[in-house]
Short mmCIF file of C-alpha atoms and ligand atoms in Angstrom, two decimals:
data_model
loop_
_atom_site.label_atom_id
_atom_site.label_comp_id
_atom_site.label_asym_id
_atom_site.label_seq_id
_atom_site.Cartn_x
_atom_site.Cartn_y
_atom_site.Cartn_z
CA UNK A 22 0.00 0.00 0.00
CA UNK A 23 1.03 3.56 -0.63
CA UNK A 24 0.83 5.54 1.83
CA UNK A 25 -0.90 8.94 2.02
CA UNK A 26 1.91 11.03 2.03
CA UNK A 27 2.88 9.55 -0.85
CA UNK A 28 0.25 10.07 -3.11
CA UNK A 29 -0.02 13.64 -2.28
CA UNK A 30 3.52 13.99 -3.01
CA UNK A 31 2.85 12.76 -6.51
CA UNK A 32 -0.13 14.72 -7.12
CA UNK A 33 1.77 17.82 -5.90
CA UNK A 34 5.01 16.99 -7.63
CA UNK A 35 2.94 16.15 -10.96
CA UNK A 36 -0.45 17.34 -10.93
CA UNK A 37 -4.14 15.68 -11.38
CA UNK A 38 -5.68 13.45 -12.85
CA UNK A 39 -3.02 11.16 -12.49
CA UNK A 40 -2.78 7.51 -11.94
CA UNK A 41 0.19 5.51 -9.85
CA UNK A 42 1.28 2.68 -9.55
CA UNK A 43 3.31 1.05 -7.07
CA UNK A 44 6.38 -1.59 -8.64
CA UNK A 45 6.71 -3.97 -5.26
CA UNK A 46 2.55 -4.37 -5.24
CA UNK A 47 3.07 -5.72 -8.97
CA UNK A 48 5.78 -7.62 -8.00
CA UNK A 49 3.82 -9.13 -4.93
CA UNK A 50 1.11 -10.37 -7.06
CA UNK A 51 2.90 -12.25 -9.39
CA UNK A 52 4.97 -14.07 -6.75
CA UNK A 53 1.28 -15.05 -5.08
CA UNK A 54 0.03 -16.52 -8.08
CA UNK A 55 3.59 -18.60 -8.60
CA UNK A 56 3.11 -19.19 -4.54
CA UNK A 57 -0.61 -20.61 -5.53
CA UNK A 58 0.04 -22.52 -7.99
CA UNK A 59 3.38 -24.58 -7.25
CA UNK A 60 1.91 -27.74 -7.65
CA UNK A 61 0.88 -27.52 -11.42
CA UNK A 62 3.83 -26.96 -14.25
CA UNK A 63 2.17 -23.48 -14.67
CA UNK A 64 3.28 -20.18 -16.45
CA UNK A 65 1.80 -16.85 -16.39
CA UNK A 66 1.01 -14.96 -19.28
CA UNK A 67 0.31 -11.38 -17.99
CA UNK A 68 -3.01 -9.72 -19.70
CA UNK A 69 -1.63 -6.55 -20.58
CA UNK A 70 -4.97 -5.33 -21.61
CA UNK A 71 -5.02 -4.39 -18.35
CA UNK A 72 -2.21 -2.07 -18.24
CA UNK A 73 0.18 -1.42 -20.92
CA UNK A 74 2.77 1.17 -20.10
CA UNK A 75 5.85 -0.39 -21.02
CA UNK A 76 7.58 0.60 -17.81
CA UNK A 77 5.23 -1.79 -15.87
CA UNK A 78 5.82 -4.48 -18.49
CA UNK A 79 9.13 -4.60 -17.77
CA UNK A 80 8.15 -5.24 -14.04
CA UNK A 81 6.72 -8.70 -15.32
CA UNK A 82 9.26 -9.16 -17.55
CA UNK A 83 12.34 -9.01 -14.88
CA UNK A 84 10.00 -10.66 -12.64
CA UNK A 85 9.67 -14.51 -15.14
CA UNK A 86 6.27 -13.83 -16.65
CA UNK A 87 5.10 -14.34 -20.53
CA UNK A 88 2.67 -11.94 -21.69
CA UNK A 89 -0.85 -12.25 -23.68
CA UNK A 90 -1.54 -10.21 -26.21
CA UNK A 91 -4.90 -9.38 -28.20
CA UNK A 92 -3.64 -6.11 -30.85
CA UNK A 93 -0.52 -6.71 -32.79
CA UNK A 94 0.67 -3.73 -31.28
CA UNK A 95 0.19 -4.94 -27.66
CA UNK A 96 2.74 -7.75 -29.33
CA UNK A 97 5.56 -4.77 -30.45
CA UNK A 98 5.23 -3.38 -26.45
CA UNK A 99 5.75 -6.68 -25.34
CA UNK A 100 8.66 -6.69 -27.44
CA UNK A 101 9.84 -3.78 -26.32
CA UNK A 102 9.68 -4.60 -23.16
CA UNK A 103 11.80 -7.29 -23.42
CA UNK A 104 9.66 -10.12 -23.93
CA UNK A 105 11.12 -12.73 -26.00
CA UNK A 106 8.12 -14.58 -29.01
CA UNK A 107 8.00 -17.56 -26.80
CA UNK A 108 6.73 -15.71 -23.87
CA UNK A 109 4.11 -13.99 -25.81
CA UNK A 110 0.65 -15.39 -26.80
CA UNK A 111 -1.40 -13.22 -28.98
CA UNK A 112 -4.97 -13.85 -28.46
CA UNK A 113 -7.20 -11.66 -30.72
CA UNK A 114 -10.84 -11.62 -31.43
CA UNK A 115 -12.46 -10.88 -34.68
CA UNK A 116 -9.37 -9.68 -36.23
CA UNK A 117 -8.48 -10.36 -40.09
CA UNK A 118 -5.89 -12.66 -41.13
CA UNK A 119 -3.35 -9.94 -41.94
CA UNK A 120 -2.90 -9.34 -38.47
CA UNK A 121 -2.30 -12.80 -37.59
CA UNK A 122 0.33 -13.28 -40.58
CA UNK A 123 1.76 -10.39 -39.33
CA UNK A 124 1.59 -12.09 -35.58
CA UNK A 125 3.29 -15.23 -37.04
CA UNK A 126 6.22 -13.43 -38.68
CA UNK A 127 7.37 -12.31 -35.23
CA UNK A 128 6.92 -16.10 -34.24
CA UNK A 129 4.94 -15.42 -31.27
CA UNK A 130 1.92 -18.31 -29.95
CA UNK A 131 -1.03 -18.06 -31.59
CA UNK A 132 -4.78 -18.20 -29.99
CA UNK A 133 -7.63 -19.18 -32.40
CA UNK A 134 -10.76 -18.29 -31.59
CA UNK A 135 -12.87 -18.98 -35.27
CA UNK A 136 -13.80 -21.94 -37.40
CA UNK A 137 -13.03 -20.15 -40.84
CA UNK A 138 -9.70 -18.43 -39.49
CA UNK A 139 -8.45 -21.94 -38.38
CA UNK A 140 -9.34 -23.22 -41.92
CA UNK A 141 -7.61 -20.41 -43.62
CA UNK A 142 -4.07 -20.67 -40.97
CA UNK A 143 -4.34 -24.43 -41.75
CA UNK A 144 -4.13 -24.21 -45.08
CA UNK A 145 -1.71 -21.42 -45.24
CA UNK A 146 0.94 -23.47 -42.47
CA UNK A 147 0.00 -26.61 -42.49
CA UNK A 148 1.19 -28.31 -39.23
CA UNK A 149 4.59 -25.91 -39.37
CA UNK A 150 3.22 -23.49 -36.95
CA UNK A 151 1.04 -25.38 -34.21
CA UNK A 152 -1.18 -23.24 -32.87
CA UNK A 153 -3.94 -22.66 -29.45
CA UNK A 154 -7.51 -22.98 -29.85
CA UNK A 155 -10.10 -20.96 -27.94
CA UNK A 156 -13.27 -22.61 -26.84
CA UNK A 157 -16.21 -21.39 -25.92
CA UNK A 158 -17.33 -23.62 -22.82
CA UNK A 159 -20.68 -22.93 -22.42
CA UNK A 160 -20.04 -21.04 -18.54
CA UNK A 161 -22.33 -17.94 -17.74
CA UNK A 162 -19.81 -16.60 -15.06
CA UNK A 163 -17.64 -12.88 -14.13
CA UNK A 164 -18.97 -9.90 -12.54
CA UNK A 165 -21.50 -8.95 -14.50
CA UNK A 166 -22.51 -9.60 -18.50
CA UNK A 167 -20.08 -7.08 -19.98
CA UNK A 168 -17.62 -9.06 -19.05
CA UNK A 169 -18.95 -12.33 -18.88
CA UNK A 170 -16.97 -13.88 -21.81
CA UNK A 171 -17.52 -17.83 -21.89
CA UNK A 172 -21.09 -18.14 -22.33
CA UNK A 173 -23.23 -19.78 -25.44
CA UNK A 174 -24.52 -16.33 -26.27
CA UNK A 175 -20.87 -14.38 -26.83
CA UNK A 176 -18.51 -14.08 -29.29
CA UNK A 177 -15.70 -15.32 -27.67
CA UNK A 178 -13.84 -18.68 -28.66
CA UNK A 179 -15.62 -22.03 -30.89
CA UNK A 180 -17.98 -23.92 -29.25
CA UNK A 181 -17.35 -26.93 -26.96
CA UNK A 182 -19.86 -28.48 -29.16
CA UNK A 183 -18.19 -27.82 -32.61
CA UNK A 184 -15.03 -29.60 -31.79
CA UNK A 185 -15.83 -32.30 -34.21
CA UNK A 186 -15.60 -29.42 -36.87
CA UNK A 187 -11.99 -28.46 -35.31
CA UNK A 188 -10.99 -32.18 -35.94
CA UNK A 189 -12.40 -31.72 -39.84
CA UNK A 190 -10.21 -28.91 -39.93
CA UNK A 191 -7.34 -30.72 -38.31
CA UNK A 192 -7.31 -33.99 -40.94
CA UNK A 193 -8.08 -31.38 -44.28
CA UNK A 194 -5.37 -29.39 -43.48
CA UNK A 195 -2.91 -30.68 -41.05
CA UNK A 196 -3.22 -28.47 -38.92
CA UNK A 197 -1.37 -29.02 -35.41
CA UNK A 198 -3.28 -28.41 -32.13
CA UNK A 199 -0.47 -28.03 -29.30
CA UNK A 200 -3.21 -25.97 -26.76
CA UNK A 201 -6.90 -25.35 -25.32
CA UNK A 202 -8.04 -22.22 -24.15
CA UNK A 203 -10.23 -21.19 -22.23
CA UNK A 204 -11.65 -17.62 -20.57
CA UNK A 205 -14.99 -17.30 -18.99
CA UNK A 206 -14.99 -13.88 -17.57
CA UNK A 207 -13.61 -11.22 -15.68
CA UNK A 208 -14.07 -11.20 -11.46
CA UNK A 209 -14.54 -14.73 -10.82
CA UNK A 210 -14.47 -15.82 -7.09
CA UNK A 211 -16.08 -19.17 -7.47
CA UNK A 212 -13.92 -21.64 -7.64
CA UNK A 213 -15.97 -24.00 -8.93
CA UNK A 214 -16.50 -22.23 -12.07
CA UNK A 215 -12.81 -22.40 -12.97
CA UNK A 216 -12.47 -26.47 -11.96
CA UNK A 217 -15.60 -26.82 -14.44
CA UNK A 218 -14.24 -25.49 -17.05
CA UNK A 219 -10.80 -27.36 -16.03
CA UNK A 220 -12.72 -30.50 -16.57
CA UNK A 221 -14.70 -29.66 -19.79
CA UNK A 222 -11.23 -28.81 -21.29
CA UNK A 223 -9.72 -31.90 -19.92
CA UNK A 224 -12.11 -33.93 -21.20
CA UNK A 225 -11.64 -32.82 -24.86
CA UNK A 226 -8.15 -33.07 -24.68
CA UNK A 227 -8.74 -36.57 -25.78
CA UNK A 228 -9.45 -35.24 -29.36
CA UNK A 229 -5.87 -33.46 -30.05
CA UNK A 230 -3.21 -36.09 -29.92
CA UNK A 231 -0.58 -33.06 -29.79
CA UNK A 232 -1.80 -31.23 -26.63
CA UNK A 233 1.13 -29.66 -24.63
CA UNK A 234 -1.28 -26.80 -22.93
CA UNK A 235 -4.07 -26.03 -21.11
CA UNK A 236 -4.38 -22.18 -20.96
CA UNK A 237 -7.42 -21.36 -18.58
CA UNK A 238 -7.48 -17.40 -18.83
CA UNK A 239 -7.49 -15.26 -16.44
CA UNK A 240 -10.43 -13.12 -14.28
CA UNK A 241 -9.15 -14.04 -11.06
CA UNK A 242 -11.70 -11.65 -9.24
CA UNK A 243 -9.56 -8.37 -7.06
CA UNK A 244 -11.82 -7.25 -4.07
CA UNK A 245 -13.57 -3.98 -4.80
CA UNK A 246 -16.02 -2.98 -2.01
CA UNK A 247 -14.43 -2.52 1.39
CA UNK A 248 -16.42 -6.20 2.42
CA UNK A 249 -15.38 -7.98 -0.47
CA UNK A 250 -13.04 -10.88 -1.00
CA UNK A 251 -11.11 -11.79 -4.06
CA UNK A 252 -11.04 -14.99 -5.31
CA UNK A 253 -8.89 -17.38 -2.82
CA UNK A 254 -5.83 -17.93 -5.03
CA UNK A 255 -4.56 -21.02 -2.26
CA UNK A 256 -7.53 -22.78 -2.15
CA UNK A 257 -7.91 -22.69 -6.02
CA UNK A 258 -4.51 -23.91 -6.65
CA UNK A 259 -4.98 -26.45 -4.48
CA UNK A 260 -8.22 -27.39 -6.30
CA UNK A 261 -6.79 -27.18 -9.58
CA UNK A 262 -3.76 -29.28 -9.10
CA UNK A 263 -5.76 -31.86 -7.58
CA UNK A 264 -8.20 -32.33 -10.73
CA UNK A 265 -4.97 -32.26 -12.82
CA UNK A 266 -3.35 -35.08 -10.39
CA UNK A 267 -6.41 -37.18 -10.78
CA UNK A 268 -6.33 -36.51 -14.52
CA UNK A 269 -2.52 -37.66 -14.62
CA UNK A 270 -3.40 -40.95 -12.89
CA UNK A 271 -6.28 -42.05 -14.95
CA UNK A 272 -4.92 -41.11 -18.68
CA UNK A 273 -1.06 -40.64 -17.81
CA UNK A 274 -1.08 -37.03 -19.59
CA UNK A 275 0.52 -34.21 -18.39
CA UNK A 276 0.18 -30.68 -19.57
CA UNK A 277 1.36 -27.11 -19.01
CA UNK A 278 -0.73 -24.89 -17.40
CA UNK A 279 -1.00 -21.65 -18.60
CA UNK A 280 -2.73 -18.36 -16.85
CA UNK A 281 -3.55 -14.96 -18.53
CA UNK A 282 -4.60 -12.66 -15.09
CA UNK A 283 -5.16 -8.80 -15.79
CA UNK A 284 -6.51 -7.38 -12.87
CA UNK A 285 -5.02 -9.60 -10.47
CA UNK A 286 -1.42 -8.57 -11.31
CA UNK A 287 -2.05 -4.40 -11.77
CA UNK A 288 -5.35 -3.52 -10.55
CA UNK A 289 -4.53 -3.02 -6.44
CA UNK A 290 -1.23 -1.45 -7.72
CA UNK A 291 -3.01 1.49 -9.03
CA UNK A 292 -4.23 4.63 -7.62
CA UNK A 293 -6.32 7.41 -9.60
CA UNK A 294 -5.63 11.22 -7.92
CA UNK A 295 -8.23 13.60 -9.21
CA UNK A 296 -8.78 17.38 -7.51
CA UNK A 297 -12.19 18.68 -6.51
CA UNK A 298 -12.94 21.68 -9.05
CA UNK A 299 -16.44 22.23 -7.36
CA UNK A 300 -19.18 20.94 -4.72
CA UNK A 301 -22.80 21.90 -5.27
CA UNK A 302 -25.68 21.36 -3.19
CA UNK A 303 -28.90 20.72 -5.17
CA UNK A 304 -32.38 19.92 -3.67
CA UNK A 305 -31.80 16.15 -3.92
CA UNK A 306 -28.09 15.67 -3.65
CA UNK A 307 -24.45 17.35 -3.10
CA UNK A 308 -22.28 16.68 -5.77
CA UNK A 309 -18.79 17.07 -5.46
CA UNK A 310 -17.55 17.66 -9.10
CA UNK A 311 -13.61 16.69 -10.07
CA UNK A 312 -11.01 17.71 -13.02
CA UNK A 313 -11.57 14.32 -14.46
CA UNK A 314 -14.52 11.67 -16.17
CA UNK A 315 -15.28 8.98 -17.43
CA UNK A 316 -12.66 9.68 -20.03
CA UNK A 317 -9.84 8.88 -17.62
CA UNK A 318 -11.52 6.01 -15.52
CA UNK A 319 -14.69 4.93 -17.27
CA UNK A 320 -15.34 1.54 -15.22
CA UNK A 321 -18.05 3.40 -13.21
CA UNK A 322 -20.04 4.07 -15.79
CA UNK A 323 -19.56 1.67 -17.95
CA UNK A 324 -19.31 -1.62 -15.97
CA UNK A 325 -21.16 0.22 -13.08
CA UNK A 326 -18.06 -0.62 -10.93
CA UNK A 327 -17.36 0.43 -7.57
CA UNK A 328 -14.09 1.48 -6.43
CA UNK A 329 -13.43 3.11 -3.26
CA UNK A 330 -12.90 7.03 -3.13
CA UNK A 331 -11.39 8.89 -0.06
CA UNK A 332 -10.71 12.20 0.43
CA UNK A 333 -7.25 12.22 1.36
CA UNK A 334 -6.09 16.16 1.83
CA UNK A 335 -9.32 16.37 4.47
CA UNK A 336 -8.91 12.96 6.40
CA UNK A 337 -10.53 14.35 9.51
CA UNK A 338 -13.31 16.06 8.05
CA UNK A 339 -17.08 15.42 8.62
CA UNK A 340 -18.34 12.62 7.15
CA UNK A 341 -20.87 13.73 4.08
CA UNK A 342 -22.99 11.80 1.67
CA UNK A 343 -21.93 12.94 -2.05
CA UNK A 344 -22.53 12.27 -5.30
CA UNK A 345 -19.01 12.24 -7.27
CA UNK A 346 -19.52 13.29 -10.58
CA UNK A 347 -16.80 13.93 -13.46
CA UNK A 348 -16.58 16.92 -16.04
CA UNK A 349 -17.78 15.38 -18.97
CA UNK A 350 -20.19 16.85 -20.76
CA UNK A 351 -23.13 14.04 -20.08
CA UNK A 352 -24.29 11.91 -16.90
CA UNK A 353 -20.29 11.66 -15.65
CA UNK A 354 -20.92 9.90 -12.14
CA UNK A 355 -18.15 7.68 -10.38
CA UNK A 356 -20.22 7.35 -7.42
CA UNK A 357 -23.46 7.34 -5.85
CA UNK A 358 -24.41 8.51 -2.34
CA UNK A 359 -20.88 7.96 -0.90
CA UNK A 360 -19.68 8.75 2.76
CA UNK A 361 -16.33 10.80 2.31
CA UNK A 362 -14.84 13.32 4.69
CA UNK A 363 -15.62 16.90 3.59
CA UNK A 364 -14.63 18.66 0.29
CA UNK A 365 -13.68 21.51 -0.31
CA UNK A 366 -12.15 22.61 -3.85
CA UNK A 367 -8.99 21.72 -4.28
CA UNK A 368 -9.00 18.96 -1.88
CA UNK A 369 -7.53 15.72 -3.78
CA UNK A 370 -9.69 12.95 -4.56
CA UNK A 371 -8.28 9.06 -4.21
CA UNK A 372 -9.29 5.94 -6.36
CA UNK A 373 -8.45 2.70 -5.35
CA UNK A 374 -7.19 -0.32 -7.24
CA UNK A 375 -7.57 2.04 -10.62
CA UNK A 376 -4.06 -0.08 -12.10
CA UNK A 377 -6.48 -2.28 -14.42
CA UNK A 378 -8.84 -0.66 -17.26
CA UNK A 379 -7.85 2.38 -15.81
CA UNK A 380 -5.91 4.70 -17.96
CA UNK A 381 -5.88 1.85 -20.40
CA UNK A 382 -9.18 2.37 -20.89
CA UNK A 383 -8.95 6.49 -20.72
CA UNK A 384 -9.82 8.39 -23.75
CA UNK A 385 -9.76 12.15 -25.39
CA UNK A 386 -13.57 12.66 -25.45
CA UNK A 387 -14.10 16.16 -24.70
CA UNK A 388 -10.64 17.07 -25.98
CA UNK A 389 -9.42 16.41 -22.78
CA UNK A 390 -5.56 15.52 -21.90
CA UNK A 391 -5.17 11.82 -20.71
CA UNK A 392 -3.40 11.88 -17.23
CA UNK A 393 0.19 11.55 -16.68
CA UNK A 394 1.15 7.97 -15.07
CA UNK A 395 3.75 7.62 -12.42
CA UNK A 396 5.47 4.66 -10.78
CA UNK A 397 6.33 4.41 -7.58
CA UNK A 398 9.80 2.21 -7.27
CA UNK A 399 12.68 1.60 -5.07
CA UNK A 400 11.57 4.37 -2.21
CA UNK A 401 10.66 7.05 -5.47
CA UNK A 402 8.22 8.24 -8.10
CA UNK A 403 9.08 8.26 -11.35
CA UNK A 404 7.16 9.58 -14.42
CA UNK A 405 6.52 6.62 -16.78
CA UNK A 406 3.99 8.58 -19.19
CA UNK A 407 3.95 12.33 -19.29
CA UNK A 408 0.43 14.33 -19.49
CA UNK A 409 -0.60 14.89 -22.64
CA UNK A 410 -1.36 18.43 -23.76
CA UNK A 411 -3.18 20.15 -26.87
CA UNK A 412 -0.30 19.81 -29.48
CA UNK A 413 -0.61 15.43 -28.21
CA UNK A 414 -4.58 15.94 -29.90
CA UNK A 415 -3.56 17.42 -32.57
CA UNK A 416 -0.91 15.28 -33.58
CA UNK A 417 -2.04 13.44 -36.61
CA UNK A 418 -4.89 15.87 -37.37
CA UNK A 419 -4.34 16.80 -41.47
CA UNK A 420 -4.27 20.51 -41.85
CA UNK A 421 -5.00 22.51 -44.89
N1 LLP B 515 -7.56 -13.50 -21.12
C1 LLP B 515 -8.48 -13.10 -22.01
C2 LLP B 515 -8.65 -13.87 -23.24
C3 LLP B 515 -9.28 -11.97 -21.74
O1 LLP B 515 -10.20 -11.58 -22.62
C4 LLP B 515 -9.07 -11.24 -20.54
C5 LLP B 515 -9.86 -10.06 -20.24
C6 LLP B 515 -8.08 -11.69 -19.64
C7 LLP B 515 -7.35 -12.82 -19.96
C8 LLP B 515 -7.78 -10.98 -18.35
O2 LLP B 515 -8.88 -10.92 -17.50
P1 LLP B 515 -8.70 -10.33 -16.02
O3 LLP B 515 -7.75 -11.24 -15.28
O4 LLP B 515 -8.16 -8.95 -16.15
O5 LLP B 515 -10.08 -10.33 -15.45
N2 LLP B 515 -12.39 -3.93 -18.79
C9 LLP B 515 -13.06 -4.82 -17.87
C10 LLP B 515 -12.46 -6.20 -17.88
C11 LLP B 515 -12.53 -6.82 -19.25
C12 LLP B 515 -11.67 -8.03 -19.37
C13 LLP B 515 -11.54 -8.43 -20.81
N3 LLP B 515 -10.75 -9.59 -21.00
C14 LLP B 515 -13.06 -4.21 -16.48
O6 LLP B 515 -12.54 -3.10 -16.31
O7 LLP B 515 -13.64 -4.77 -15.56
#
């Protein structure tokens, strides 16, 4: 945890909005999944969806992890970073085949998610480039339906039920099937949800006679809400490796275990500083209005996520319901009838666990500057991404 004087260092030393991040929390994370999971051959492919600053890849990088990938340019950061092809799967959705030619000239592992695509990479490599499949297992699970990913309904990954047509594909064109895949959500605490779809993937392993990996995803579930848990990483370890044992004894196959966590790794690492601009008290509600919006941290309003916002620069102040509302120019609310020690303008505004979705997610809308990011490492902060400014938006804009 950072501690308060910390964070108001940083927003005084670089201004607001701004997000942080702190190195040894990142660090911590990743050395509690490798903790969890000891008993499984597993490897950890950090979603850098999540978070892409290649500062904080570089974290995972030093610290033994691969990296998954969905945009062939999340596959050049990676490589920047330092990540070498091997440790880099690129999982994309709904993407052409350019972009995975373009994915297999840098020889990195490749996730298919599509019938047609498969076809097409079949017939184009043959069995010279083995590749991952995706499926779709049929699990309604994750923290709510935007990012509930593994259910018959979405988009994501083929069918459990079409793998006969992935075995067509297999004998027409040769194709070689060295992994299964498998993500069914984001913020998944139930550990039964992730030994279910252990088991439907184990059970079609049967069908691919050149399986090295299982790859279960990620959406290990990051508490929240001040009474929330996250998903028990021990217990699920524990879980996993024994459905794995018990798979080993009855079929003598052994596979690689392969993880893809987003939020788990960055999310707690991250803090969001805003500054109140203005408080108003209407007939229904006080609103405490900030120099940021849903352009800069849009999971309230678009997942209807909570994170949990203290007034740090008044710590002692009355306690006062508010409604805290952004600067964008339509309904721009992070929070709803929330307890936080007085405002007053200029008082600075703290986020919790903003690391994942958070600036990644951050836009210009409203020709606003995206925040500067900072890192907070060995004892100092460091600016990893400077805030943009008005020659940053119109960079790229053709004038006459
Ligand atoms: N693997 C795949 C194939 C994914 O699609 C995702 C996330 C992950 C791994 C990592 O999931 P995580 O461990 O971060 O839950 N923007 C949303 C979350 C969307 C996640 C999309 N896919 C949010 O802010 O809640």
């Amino acid at each position: 945890m950072l501690s308060t004087q910390t964070l108001l260092t940083a927003a005084n030393e670089f201004g607001t909005p701004l997000y942080v991040y702190d190195a040894s929390n990142i660090r911590l994370q990743y050395a509690t999944l490798k903790q969890a999971f000891r008993r499984s051959d597993v490897k950890i492919f950090y979603a850098c969806k999540a978070l892409t600053n290649v500062n904080i890849l570089k974290i995972l990088e030093q610290e033994g992890s691969g990296i998954d990938c969905v945009s062939i340019n999340e596959v050049k950061l990676a490589m920047k970073a330092g990540f070498t092809a091997k440790r880099i799967i690129f999982t994309p959705n709904s993407v052409g085949f350019d972009e995975y030619l373009e994915a297999t000239a840098l020889k990195v592992n490749i996730n298919i998610d599509n019938l047609s695509l498969l076809e097409e990479f079949g017939h184009h490599f043959g069995s010279s480039y083995p590749v991952i499949i995706r499926l779709n297992p049929h699990i309604m699970a994750g923290g709510n339906i935007k990012i509930s990913t593994g259910h018959v309904d979405s988009k994501f990954g083929i069918s459990i039920e079409q793998v006969d047509l992935i075995r067509d594909i297999m004998e027409r064109t040769n194709i070689t099937v060295k992994g299964l895949h498998i993500h069914t959500g984001s913020e998944i605490k139930d550990l039964e949800v992730f030994v279910k779809g252990l088991e439907l993937v184990l059970d079609q392993t049967k069908h691919f006679p050149d399986l090295a990996i299982v790859d279960l995803g990620g959406g290990f579930k990051v508490p929240y809400k001040p009474d929330e848990v996250g998903t028990d990483m021990e217990a699920l370890g524990q879980k996993l490796a024994d459905t794995f044992e018990a798979f080993e004894q009855s079929t003598g196959k052994k596979f690689q275990v392969w993880f893809e966590p987003g939020k788990f790794l960055v999310s707690q690492s991250g803090y969001f500083l805003v500054k109140a601009n203005i408080t108003k008290q209407g007939p229904s509600r006080t609103f405490v209005g900030v120099n940021s919006g849903f352009n800069h941290l849009i999971r309230p309003m678009f997942y209807d996520a909570y994170h949990k916002i203290t007034n740090i620069s008044n710590p002692d102040g009355e306690l006062k319901t508010y409604n805290i509302v952004g600067n964008i120019c339509e309904t721009d609310t992070f929070a709803w009838d929330r307890e936080l020690n007085e405002v007053r303008p200029n008082d600075i505004i703290l986020f919790n666990n903003a690391g994942a979705y958070g600036f990644e997610m951050s836009s210009r809308f409203n020709s606003r500057n995206r925040p500067a990011e900072v890192l907070f490492t060995n004892g100092s902060l460091k600016l990893i991404r400077r805030r943009e400014t008005l020659e940053d938006i119109l960079e790229g804009v053709v004038l006459d």
